[in-house]
XYZ file of C-alpha atoms in Angstrom:
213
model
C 6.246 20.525 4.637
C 3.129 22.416 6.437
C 0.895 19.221 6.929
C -0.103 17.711 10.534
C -1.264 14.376 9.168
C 0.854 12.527 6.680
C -1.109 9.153 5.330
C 0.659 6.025 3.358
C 0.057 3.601 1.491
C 1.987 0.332 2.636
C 3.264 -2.076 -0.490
C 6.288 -0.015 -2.174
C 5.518 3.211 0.052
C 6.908 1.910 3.116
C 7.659 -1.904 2.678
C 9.140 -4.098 -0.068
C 6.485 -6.572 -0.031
C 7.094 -7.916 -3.055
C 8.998 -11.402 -2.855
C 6.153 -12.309 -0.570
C 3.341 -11.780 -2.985
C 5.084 -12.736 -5.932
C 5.319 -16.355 -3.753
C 1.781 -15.984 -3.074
C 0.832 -15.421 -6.493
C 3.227 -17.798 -8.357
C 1.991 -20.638 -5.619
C -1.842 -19.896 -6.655
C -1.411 -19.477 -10.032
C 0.972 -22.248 -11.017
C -1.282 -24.783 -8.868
C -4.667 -23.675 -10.923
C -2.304 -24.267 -14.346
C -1.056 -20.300 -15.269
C 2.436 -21.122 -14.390
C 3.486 -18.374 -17.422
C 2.733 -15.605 -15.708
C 5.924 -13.377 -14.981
C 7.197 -11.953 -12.147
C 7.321 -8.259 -13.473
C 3.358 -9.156 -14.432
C 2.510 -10.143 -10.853
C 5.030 -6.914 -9.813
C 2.768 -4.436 -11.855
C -0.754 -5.445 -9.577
C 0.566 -4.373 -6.755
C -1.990 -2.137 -5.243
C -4.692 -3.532 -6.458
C -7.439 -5.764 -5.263
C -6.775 -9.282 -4.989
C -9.738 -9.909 -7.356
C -8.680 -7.552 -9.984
C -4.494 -8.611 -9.714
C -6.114 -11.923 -10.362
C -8.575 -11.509 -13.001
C -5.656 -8.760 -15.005
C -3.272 -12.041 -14.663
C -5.514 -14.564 -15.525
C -8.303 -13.200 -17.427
C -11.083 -14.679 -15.374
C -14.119 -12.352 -14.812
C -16.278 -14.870 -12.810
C -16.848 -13.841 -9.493
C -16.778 -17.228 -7.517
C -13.663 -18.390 -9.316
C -12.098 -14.758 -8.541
C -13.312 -15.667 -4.928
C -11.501 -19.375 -4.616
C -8.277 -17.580 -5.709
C -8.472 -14.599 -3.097
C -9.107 -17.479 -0.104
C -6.073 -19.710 -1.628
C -4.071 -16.508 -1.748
C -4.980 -15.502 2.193
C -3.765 -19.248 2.789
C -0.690 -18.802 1.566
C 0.107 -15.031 2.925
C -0.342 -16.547 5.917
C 2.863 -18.432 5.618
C 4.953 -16.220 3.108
C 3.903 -13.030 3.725
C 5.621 -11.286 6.272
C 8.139 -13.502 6.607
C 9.259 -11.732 3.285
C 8.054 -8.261 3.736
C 10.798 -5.667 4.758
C 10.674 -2.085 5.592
C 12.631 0.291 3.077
C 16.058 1.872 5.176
C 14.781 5.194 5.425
C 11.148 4.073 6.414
C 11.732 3.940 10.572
C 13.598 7.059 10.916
C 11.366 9.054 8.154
C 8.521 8.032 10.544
C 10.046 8.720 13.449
C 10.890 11.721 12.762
C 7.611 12.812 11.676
C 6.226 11.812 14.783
C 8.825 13.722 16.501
C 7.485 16.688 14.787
C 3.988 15.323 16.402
C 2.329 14.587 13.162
C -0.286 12.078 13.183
C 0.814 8.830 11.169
C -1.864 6.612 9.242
C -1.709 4.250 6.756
C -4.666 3.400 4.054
C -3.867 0.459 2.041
C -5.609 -2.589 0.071
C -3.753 -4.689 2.030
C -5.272 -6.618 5.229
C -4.791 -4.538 8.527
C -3.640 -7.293 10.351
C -0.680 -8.187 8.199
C 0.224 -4.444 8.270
C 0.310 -4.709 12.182
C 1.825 -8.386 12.083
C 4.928 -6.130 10.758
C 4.803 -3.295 12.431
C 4.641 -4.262 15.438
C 8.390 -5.900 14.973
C 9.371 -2.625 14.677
C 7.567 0.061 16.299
C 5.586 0.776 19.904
C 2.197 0.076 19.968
C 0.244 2.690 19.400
C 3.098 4.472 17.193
C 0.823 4.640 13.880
C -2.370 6.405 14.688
C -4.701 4.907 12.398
C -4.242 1.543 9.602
C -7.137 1.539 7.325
C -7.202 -1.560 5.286
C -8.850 -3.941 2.309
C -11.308 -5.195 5.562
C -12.399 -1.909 6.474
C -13.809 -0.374 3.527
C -16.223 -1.357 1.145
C -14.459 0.631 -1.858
C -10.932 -0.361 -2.958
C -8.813 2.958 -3.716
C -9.236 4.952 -6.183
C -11.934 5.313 -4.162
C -11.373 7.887 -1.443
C -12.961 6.189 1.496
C -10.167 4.794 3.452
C -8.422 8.235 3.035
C -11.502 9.967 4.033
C -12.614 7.707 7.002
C -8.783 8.257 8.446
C -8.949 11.979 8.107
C -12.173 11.824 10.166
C -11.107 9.458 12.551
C -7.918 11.662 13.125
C -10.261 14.876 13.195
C -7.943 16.107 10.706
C -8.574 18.744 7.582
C -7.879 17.731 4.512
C -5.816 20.965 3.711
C -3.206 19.594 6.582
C -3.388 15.999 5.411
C -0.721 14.271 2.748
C -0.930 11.116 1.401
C 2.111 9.467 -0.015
C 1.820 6.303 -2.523
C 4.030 5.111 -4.846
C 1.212 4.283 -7.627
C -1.088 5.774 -10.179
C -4.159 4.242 -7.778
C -2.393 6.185 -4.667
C -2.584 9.633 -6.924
C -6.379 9.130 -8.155
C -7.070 7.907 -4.284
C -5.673 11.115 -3.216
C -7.412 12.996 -6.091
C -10.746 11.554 -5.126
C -10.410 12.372 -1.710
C -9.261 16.103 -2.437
C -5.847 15.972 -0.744
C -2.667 16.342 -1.629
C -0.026 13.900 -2.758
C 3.230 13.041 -3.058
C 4.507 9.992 -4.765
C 7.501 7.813 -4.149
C 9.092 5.727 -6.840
C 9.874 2.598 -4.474
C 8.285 0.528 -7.317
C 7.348 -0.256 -10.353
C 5.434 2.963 -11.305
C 7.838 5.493 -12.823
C 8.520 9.236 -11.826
C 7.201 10.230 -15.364
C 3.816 8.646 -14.512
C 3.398 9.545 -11.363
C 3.897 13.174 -12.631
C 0.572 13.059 -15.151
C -1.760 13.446 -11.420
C -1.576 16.175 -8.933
C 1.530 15.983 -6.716
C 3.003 18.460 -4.426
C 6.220 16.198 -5.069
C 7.908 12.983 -6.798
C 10.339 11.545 -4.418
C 12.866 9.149 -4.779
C 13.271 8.301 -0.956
C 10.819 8.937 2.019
C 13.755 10.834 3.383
C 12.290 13.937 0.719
C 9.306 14.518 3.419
C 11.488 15.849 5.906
C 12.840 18.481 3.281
C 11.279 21.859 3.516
């Protein structure tokens, strides 16, 4: 593939995060009394803000009880989290191997930076990833396009040489919005067949696809 820059998104892109948020969720939600939410339920907010995965699970729309579960939630990710957050197999080498190539690496996420590093830095150099954009340093959630477009400028890249990869309907309107291309990866819960409805260069079923000419 002809790009320079290749940005990610993190949760089912590059990581399985998703026993550790399903803890984090089932923990705040059972102790505030919606202990019937499923797993597959919780599964299917991935990528989303805290405040909407919460409200879509709960139905609550009011702001300051949205709030009280976001801060319980940050209490318990700090235990759970990355404890239970694992890269996919073909996520180091893929990377690697892009950087080989000396692409610029970045990573634009709703996630907090600083759980994204707490991971990565078990298992790369500092430095390795050139930019992490996350939930803290925008004041849009995707499908907005800042994070993508703050990364591209930071990385005084074009957006003609830029790809972002996602795994989600959000990642495809994010990359829409920004006016870059994408490629999706079904890693999770979002199917090939929905993916395919947005612009995409390609649908992957492994990372290991990038590398393919």
């Amino acid at each position: 593939m002809n790009y320079t820059t290749y940005l990610f998104d993190f949760d089912y892109t590059l990581a399985d995060s998703s026993r550790g948020i399903i803890t984090c969720f089932r923990n705040v939600l059972t102790r505030h009394g919606y202990a019937e939410v499923t797993d597959d339920e919780i599964k299917h907010t991935i990528g989303r803000t805290l405040e909407e995965s919460f409200s879509v699970l709960t139905g609550v729309t009011d702001a300051g009880r949205l709030a009280d579960f976001k801060a319980a939630y940050r209490k318990e990710a700090d235990t759970h989290m990355t404890v239970n957050t694992v890269l996919f197999l073909e996520t180091k080498s893929v990377l690697t191997a892009l950087k080989d190539s000396d692409a610029q690496l970045g990573i634009i996420s709703t996630k907090y930076r600083f759980r994204i590093k707490e991971l990565l830095d078990q298992h790369f150099p500092k430095g390795f990833i050139d930019i992490i954009v996350g939930g803290e340093d925008v004041k849009e959630a995707k499908p907005s396009p800042e994070g993508l477009l703050s990364a591209i400028k930071q990385l005084h890249a074009t957006k003609a040489e830029t790809l972002y990869i996602g795994d989600s309907t959000i990642d495809a309107e994010t990359a829409q919005a920004a006016g870059i291309d994408f490629a999706g990866v079904i890693h999770g819960v979002t199917t090939a067949q929905e993916l395919s409805k947005h612009p995409h260069i390609k649908i992957m079923n492994s990372l290991e696809e990038l590398l393919e000419d």
